[in-house]
Coordinates of C-alpha atoms and ligand atoms in Angstrom, one line a residue:
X2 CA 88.7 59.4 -4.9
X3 CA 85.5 60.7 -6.4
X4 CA 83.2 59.2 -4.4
X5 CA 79.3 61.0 -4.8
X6 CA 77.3 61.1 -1.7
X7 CA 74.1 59.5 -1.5
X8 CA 71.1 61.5 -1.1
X9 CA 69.4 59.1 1.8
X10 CA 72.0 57.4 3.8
X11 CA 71.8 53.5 3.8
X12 CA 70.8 53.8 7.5
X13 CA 68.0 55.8 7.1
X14 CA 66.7 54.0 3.8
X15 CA 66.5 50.8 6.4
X16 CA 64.7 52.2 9.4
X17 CA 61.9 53.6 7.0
X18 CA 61.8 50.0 5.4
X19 CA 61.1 48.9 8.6
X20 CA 58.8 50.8 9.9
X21 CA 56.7 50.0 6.7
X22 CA 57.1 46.4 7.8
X23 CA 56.6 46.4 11.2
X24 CA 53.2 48.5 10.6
X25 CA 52.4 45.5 8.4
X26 CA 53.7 43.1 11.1
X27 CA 51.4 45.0 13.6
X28 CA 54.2 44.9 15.9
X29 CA 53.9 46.2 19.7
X30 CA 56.0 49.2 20.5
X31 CA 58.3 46.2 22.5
X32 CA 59.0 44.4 19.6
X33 CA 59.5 47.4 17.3
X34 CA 62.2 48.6 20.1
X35 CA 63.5 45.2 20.3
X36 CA 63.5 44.5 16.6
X37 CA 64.4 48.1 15.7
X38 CA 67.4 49.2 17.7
X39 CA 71.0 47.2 17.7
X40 CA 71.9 44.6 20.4
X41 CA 75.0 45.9 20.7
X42 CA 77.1 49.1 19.1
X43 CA 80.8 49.7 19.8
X44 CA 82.8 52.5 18.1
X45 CA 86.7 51.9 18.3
X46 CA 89.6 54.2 17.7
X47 CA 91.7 52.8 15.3
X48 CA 95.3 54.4 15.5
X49 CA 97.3 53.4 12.9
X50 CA 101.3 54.4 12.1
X51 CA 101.3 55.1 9.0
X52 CA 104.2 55.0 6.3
X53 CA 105.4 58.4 6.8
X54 CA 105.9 57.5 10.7
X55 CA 102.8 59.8 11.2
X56 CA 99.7 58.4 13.3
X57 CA 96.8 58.8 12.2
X58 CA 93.4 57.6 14.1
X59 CA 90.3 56.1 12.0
X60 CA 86.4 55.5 13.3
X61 CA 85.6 52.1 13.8
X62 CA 82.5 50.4 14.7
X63 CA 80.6 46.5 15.2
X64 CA 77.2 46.8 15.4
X65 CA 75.4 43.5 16.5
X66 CA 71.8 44.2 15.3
X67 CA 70.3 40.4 16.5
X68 CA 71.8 37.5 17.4
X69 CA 68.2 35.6 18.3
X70 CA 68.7 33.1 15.9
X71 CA 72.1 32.6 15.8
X72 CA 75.4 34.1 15.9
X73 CA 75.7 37.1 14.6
X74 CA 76.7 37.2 11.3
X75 CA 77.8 41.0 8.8
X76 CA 80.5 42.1 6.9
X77 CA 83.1 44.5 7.4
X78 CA 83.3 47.7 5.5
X79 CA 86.0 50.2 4.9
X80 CA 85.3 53.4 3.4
X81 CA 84.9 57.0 3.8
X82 CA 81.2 57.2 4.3
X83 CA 81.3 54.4 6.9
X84 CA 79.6 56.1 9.8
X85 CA 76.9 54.6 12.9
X86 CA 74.1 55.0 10.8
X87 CA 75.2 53.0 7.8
X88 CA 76.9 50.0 9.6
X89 CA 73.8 50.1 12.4
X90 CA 71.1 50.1 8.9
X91 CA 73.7 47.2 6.8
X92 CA 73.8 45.4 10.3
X93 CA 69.8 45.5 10.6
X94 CA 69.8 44.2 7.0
X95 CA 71.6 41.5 7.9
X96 CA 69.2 40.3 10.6
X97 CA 66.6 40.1 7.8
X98 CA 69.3 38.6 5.1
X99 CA 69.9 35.6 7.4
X100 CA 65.8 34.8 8.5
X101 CA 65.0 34.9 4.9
X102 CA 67.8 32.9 3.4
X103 CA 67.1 30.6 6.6
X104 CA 70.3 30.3 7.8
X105 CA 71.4 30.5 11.4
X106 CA 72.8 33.5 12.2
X107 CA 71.5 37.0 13.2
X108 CA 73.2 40.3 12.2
X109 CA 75.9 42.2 12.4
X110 CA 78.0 44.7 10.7
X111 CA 81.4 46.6 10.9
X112 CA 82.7 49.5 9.4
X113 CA 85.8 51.4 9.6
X114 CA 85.7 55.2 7.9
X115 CA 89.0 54.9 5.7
X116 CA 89.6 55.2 1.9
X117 CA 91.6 51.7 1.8
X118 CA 93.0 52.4 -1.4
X119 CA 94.8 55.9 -0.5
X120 CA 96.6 53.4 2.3
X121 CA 99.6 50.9 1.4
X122 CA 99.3 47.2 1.7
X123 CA 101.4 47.7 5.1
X124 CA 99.4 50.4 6.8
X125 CA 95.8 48.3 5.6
X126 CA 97.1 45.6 7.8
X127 CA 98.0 47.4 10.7
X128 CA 94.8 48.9 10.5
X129 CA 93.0 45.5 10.2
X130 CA 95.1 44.2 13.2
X131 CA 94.2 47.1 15.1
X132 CA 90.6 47.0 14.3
X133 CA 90.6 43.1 15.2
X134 CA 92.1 43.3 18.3
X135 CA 89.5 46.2 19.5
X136 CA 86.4 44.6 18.8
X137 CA 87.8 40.8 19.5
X138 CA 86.4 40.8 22.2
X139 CA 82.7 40.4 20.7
X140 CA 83.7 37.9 18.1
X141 CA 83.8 34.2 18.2
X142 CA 82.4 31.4 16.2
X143 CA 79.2 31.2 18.3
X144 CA 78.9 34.9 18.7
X145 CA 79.9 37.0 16.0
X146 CA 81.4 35.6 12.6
X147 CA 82.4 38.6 10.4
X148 CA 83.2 38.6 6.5
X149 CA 84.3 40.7 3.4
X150 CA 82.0 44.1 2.3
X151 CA 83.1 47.2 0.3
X152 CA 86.4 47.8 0.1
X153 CA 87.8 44.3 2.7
X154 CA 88.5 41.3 0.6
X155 CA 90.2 37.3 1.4
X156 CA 93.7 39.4 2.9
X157 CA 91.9 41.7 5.1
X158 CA 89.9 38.3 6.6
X159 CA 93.0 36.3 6.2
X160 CA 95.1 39.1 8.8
X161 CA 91.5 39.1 10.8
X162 CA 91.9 34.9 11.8
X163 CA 95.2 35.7 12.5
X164 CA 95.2 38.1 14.9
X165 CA 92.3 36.4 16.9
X166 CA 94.0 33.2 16.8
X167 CA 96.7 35.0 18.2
X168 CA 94.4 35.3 21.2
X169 CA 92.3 32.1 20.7
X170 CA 94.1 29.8 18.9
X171 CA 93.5 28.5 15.3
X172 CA 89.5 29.4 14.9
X173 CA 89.1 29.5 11.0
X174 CA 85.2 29.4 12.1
X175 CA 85.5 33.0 13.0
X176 CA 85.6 34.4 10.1
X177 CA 84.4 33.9 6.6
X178 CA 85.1 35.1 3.2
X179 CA 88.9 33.7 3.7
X180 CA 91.4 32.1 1.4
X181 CA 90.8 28.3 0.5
X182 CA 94.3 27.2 2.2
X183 CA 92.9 29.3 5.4
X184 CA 89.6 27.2 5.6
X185 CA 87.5 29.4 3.1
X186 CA 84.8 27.9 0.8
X187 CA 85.3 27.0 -2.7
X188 CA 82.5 29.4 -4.3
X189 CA 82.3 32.2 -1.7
X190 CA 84.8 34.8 -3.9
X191 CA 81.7 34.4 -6.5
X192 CA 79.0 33.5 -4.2
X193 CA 76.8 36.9 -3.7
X194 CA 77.2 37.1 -7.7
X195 CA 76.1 34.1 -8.3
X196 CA 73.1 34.3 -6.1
X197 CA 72.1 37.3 -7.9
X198 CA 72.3 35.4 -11.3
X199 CA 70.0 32.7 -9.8
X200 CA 67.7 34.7 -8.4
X201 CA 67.5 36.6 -11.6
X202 CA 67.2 33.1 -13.5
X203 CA 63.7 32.5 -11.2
X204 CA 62.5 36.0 -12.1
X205 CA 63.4 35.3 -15.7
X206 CA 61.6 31.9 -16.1
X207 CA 58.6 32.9 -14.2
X208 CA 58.1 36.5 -15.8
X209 CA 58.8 34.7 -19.6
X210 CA 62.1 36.6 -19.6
X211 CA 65.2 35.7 -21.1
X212 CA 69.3 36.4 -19.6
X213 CA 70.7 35.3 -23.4
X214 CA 70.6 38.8 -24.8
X215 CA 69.2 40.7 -22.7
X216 CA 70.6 44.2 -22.1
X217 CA 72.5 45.1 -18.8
X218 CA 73.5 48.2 -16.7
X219 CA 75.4 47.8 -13.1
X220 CA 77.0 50.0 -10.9
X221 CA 80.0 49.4 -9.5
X222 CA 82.9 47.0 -10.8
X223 CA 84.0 44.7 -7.2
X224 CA 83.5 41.6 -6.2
X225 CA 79.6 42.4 -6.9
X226 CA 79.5 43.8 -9.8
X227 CA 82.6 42.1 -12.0
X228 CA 81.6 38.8 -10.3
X229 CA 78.0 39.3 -11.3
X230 CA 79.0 40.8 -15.0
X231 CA 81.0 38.0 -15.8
X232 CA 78.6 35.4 -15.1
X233 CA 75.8 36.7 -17.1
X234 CA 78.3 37.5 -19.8
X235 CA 79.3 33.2 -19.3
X236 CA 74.8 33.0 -19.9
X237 CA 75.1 35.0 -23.1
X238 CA 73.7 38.6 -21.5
X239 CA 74.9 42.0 -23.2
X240 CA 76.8 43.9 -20.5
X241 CA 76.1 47.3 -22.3
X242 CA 77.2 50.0 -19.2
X243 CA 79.4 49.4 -15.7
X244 CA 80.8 52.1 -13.7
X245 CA 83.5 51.9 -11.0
X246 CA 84.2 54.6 -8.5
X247 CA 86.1 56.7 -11.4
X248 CA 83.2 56.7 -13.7
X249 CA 82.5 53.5 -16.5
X250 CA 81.9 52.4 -20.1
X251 CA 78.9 52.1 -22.2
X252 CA 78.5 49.8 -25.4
X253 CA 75.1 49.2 -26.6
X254 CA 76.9 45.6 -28.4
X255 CA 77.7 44.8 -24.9
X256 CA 81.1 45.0 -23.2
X257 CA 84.2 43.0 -23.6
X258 CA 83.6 41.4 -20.1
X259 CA 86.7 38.8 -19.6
X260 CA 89.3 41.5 -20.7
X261 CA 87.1 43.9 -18.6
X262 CA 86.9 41.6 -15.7
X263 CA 91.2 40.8 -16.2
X264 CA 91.4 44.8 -15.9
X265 CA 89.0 46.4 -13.7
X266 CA 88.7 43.2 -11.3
X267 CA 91.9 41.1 -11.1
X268 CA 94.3 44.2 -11.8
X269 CA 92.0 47.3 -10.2
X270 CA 92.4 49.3 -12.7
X271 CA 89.7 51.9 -13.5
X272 CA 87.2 50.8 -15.5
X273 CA 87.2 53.9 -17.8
X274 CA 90.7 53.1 -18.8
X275 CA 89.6 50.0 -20.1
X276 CA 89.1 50.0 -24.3
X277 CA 85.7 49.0 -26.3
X278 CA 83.1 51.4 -25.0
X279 CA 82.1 55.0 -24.6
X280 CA 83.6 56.9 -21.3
X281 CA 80.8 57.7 -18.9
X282 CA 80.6 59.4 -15.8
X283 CA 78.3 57.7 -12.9
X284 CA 75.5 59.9 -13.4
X285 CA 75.2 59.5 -16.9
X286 CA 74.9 55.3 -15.9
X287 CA 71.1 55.8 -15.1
X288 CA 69.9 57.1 -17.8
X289 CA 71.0 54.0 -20.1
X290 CA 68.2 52.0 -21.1
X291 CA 68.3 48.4 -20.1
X292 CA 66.6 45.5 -18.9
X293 CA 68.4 44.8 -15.7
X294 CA 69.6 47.5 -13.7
X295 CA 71.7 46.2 -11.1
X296 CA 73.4 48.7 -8.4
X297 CA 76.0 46.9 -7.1
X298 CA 77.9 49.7 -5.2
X299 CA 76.5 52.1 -2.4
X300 CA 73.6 52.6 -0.6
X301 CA 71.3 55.2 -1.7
X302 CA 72.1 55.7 -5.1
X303 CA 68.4 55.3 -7.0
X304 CA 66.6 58.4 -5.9
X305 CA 64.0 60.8 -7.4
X306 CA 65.8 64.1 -6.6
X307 CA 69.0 62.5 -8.5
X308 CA 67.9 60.1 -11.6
X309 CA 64.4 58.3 -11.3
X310 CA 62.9 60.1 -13.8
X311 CA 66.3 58.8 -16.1
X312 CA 65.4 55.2 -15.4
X313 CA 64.5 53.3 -18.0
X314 CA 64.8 49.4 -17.5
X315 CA 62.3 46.4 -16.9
X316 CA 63.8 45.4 -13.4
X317 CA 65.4 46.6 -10.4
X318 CA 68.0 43.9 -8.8
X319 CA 69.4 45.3 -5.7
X320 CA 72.7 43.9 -5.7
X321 CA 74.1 46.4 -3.4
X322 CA 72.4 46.9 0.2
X323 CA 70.0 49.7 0.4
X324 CA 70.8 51.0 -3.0
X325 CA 66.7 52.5 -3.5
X326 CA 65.7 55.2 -1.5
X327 CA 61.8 54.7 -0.3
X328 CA 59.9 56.9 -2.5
X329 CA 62.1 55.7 -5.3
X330 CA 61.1 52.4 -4.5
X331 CA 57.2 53.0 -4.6
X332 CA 57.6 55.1 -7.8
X333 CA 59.4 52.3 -9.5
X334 CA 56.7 49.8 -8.5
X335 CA 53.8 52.0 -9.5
X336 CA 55.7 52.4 -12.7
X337 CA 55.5 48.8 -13.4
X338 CA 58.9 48.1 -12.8
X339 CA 59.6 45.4 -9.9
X340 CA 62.8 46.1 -7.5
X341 CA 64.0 42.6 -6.2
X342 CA 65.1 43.6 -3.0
X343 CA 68.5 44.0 -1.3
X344 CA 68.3 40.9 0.9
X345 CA 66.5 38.5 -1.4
X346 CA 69.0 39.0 -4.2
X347 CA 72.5 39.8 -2.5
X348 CA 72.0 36.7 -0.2
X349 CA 74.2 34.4 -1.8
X350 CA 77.2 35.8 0.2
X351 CA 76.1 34.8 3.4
X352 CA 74.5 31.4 2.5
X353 CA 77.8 30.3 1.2
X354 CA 79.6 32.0 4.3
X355 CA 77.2 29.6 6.2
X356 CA 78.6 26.6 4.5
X357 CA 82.2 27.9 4.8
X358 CA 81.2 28.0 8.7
X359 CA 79.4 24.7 8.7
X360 CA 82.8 23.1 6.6
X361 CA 85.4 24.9 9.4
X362 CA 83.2 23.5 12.1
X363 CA 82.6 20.1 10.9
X364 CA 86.4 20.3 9.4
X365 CA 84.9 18.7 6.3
X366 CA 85.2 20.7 2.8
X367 CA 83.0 20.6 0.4
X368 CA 83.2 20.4 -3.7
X369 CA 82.6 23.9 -6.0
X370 CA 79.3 22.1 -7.2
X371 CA 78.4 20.9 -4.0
X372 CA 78.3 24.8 -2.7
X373 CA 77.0 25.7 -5.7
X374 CA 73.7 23.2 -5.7
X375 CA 73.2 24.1 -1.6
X376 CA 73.4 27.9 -2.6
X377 CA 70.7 27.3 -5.7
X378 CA 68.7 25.1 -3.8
X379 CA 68.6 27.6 -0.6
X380 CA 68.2 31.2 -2.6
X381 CA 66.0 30.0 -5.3
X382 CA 63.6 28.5 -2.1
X383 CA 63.6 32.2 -0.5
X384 CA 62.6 33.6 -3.7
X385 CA 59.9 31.3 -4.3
X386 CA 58.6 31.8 -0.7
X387 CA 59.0 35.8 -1.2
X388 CA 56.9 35.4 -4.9
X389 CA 54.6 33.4 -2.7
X390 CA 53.3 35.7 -0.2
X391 CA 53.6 38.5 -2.8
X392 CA 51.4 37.2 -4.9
X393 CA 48.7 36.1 -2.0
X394 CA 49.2 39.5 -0.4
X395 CA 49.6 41.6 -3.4
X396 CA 52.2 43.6 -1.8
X397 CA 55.7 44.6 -3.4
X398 CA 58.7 42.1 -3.5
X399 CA 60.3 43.8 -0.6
X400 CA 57.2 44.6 1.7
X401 CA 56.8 40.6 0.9
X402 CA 60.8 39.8 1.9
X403 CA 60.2 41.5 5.3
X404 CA 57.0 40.1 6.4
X405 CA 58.6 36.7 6.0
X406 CA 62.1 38.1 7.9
X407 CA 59.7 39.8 10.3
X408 CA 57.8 36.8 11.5
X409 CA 61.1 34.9 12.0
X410 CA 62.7 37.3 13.8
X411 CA 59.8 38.3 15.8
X412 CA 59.3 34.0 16.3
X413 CA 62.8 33.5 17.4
X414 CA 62.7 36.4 19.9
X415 CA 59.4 35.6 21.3
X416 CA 60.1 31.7 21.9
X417 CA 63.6 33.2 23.6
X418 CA 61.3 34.6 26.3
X419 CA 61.6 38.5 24.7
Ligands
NAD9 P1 83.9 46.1 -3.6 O1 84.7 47.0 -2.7 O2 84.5 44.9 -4.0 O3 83.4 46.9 -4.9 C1 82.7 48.1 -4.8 C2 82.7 48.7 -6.2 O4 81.9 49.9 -6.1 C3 84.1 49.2 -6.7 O5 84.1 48.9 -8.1 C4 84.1 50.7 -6.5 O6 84.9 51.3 -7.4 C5 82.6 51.0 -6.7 N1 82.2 52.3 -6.2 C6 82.5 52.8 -5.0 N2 81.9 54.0 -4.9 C7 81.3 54.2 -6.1 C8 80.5 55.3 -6.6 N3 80.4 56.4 -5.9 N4 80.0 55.2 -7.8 C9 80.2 54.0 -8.5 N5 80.9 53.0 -8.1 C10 81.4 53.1 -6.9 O7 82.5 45.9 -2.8 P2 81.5 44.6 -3.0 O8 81.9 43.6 -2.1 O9 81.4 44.3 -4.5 O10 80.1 45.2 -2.5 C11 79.3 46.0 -3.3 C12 77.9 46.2 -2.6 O11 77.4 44.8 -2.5 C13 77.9 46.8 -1.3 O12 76.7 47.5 -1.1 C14 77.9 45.6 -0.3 O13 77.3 46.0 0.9 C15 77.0 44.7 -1.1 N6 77.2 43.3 -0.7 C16 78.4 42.6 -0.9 C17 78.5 41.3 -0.6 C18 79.8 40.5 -0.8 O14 79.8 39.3 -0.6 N7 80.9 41.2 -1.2 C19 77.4 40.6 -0.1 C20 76.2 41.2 0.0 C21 76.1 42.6 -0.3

């Protein structure tokens, strides 16, 4: 697995983000300690016996960054580069993902440092079980609800319930991001797509854009990123470049996208392997001009000592968390070219995870449109709110994003007697 290392880690993009905001804020040194640092951090050892009969022991870790206005609420990750810094800064994200969508949760992540696609299907269960019943403990439907990230999908959640309602009986609200006959939501497989695609939709209409035709670039061919490609390709957008992990394809006439999604999605095969474009490597991705660039894979990816200079397209949409390094972000917006930032645009995953937690609660499902309409109506709100103060305050769309998060955060804590 070819997998290039960032040159900021995730973690350390996120604390300078924040400090940036909380000078803003004007924060005490309390509430910058309080805000700042997790709630709770716990690193597992995740022994697993693998198919060999060897065992082998992975790193795991749940980091609960906030719970002050909710339960707290993050994916979980499995990959190589998962480590305390990444899950703490993609847990911290999540505080500020959930106060600006305005749902009620706080945040969380978890992360276990595998490769899950060097394991079989049998040794990536046992190593979900074990993972589960280590950190069970701190979950619970009114304390910590996790759900899919890089490299977990529906199975990996679907072997999560079960193994804490081994321990707590049938709890589908525990966990989101599962299969429709387990208590998912109709909409969540596509949900963080598709709240990219509104979002975009609101930048496009306000800005005198267009999505029919326009030309775009993404990184990174999961649920993201093929989710997100084949809706825009459904709204008549070229899809000229995607990468996986393995490298990608360029066509300036825009990819084949439903063959593309059948292969590289559904089947997970590389995408290089896939006919109708140009083979290029993941470096050679950035310097494609375009009018949306969307990174929908790591953190840390857009950075000047790597490819700033390369970039040539009108927006930024951070599909992926914590894909801009800092001083790649304030070039870019000097430049004249708006990033639309990680927890505006990739919200859509946990505002549907909220209604797939409201249905399980209430034990009530709702329609595909019905999700769809709630998710519109509560995304395209935060973006308005974010254009809002960004236009009142003249301050980028991400310096706007956190004031907003901030102030809820800071709110909720505050009122809490903090
Ligand atoms: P995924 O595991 O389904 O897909 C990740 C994709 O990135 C794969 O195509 C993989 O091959 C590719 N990739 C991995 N390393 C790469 C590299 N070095 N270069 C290029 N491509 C690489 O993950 P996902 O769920 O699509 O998540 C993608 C990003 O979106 C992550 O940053 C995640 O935190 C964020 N995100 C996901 C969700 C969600 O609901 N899934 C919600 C919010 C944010």
């Amino acid at each position: 697995m070819s997998v290039t290392r960032a040159t900021m880690a995730p973690g350390a993009i996120v604390r300078t983000q924040f400090d940036t905001a909380a000078d803003l804020a004007q924060l005490d040194s309390a509430q910058r300690r309080l805000l700042g640092g997790p709630f709770r951090s716990v690193t597992v050892d995740v022994p697993v016996r693998m198919d060999d009969g060897r065992i082998e022991v992975f790193r795991g870790y749940r980091i609960q960054h906030s719970g002050a206005r909710g339960p707290c609420k993050g994916g979980i990750r499995f990959h190589p580069e998962a480590d305390q810094e990444e899950v703490l800064g993609l847990a911290t994200t999540m505080t500020w993902k959930t106060a600006l969508a305005d749902v009620p949760f706080g945040g969380a992540k978890g992360g276990v440092q595998v490769d899950p696609r060097a394991l079989s299907q049998r040794e990536l269960e046992a190593l979900t079980r074990t993972f589960t019943g280590r950190i069970s403990l701190l979950l619970g439907p009114y304390r910590d609800v996790p759900a899919p990230d890089m490299g977990t999908n529906q199975q990996v959640m679907a072997w999560l319930l079960d193994e804490y309602s081994k321990r707590n009986g049938y709890t589908p609200a525990v966990v989101t991001g599962k299969p429709i006959a387990l208590g998912g939501s109709l909409g969540r497989e596509e949900a963080t797509a598709q709240g990219v695609v509104y979002v975009m939709e609101a930048y496009a209409a306000d800005e005198g854009l267009l999505i029919r035709d326009s030309r775009v670039v993404i990184q990174g061919f999961g649920n993201v990123g093929a989710q997100t490609a084949r809706i825009l390709h459904e709204h008549g957008a070229r899809v000229i470049a995607v990468t996986d992990v393995d490298g990608g394809l360029h066509n300036d006439k825009g990819l084949d996208i439903p063959n593309l999604f059948d292969h590289g999605y559904r089947k997970r095969r590389p995408v290089a392997e896939f006919p109708g474009g140009d083979r290029i490597t993941n470096e050679a991705l950035w310097r494609i001009p375009c009018d949306w660039l969307i990174p929908a894979a790591l953190g840390g990816v857009i950075s000047k000592d790597r490819n700033l200079d390369d970039i040539d397209c009108r927006v930024v949409v951070e599909a992926a968390n914590a894909p801009t390094t800092p001083i790649a972000d304030k070039e870019l917006e000097s430049r004249g070219v708006p990033v639309l930032p990680d927890f505006l645009v990739n919200a859509g995953g946990v505002i549907v995870s909220y209604f797939e937690w409201v249905q399980n609660l209430q034990q009530h499902p709702w329609t595909f449109e019905e999700v769809n309409e709630e998710l519109h109506r509560k995304i395209t709100h935060a973006y308005r709110t974010v254009r809002e103060l960004r236009k009142q305050s003249k301050v980028s769309w991400r310096t706007a994003a956190y004031a907003i998060a901030l102030q809820r955060v800071a709110e909720a804590e505050r009122l809490r007697g903090h």
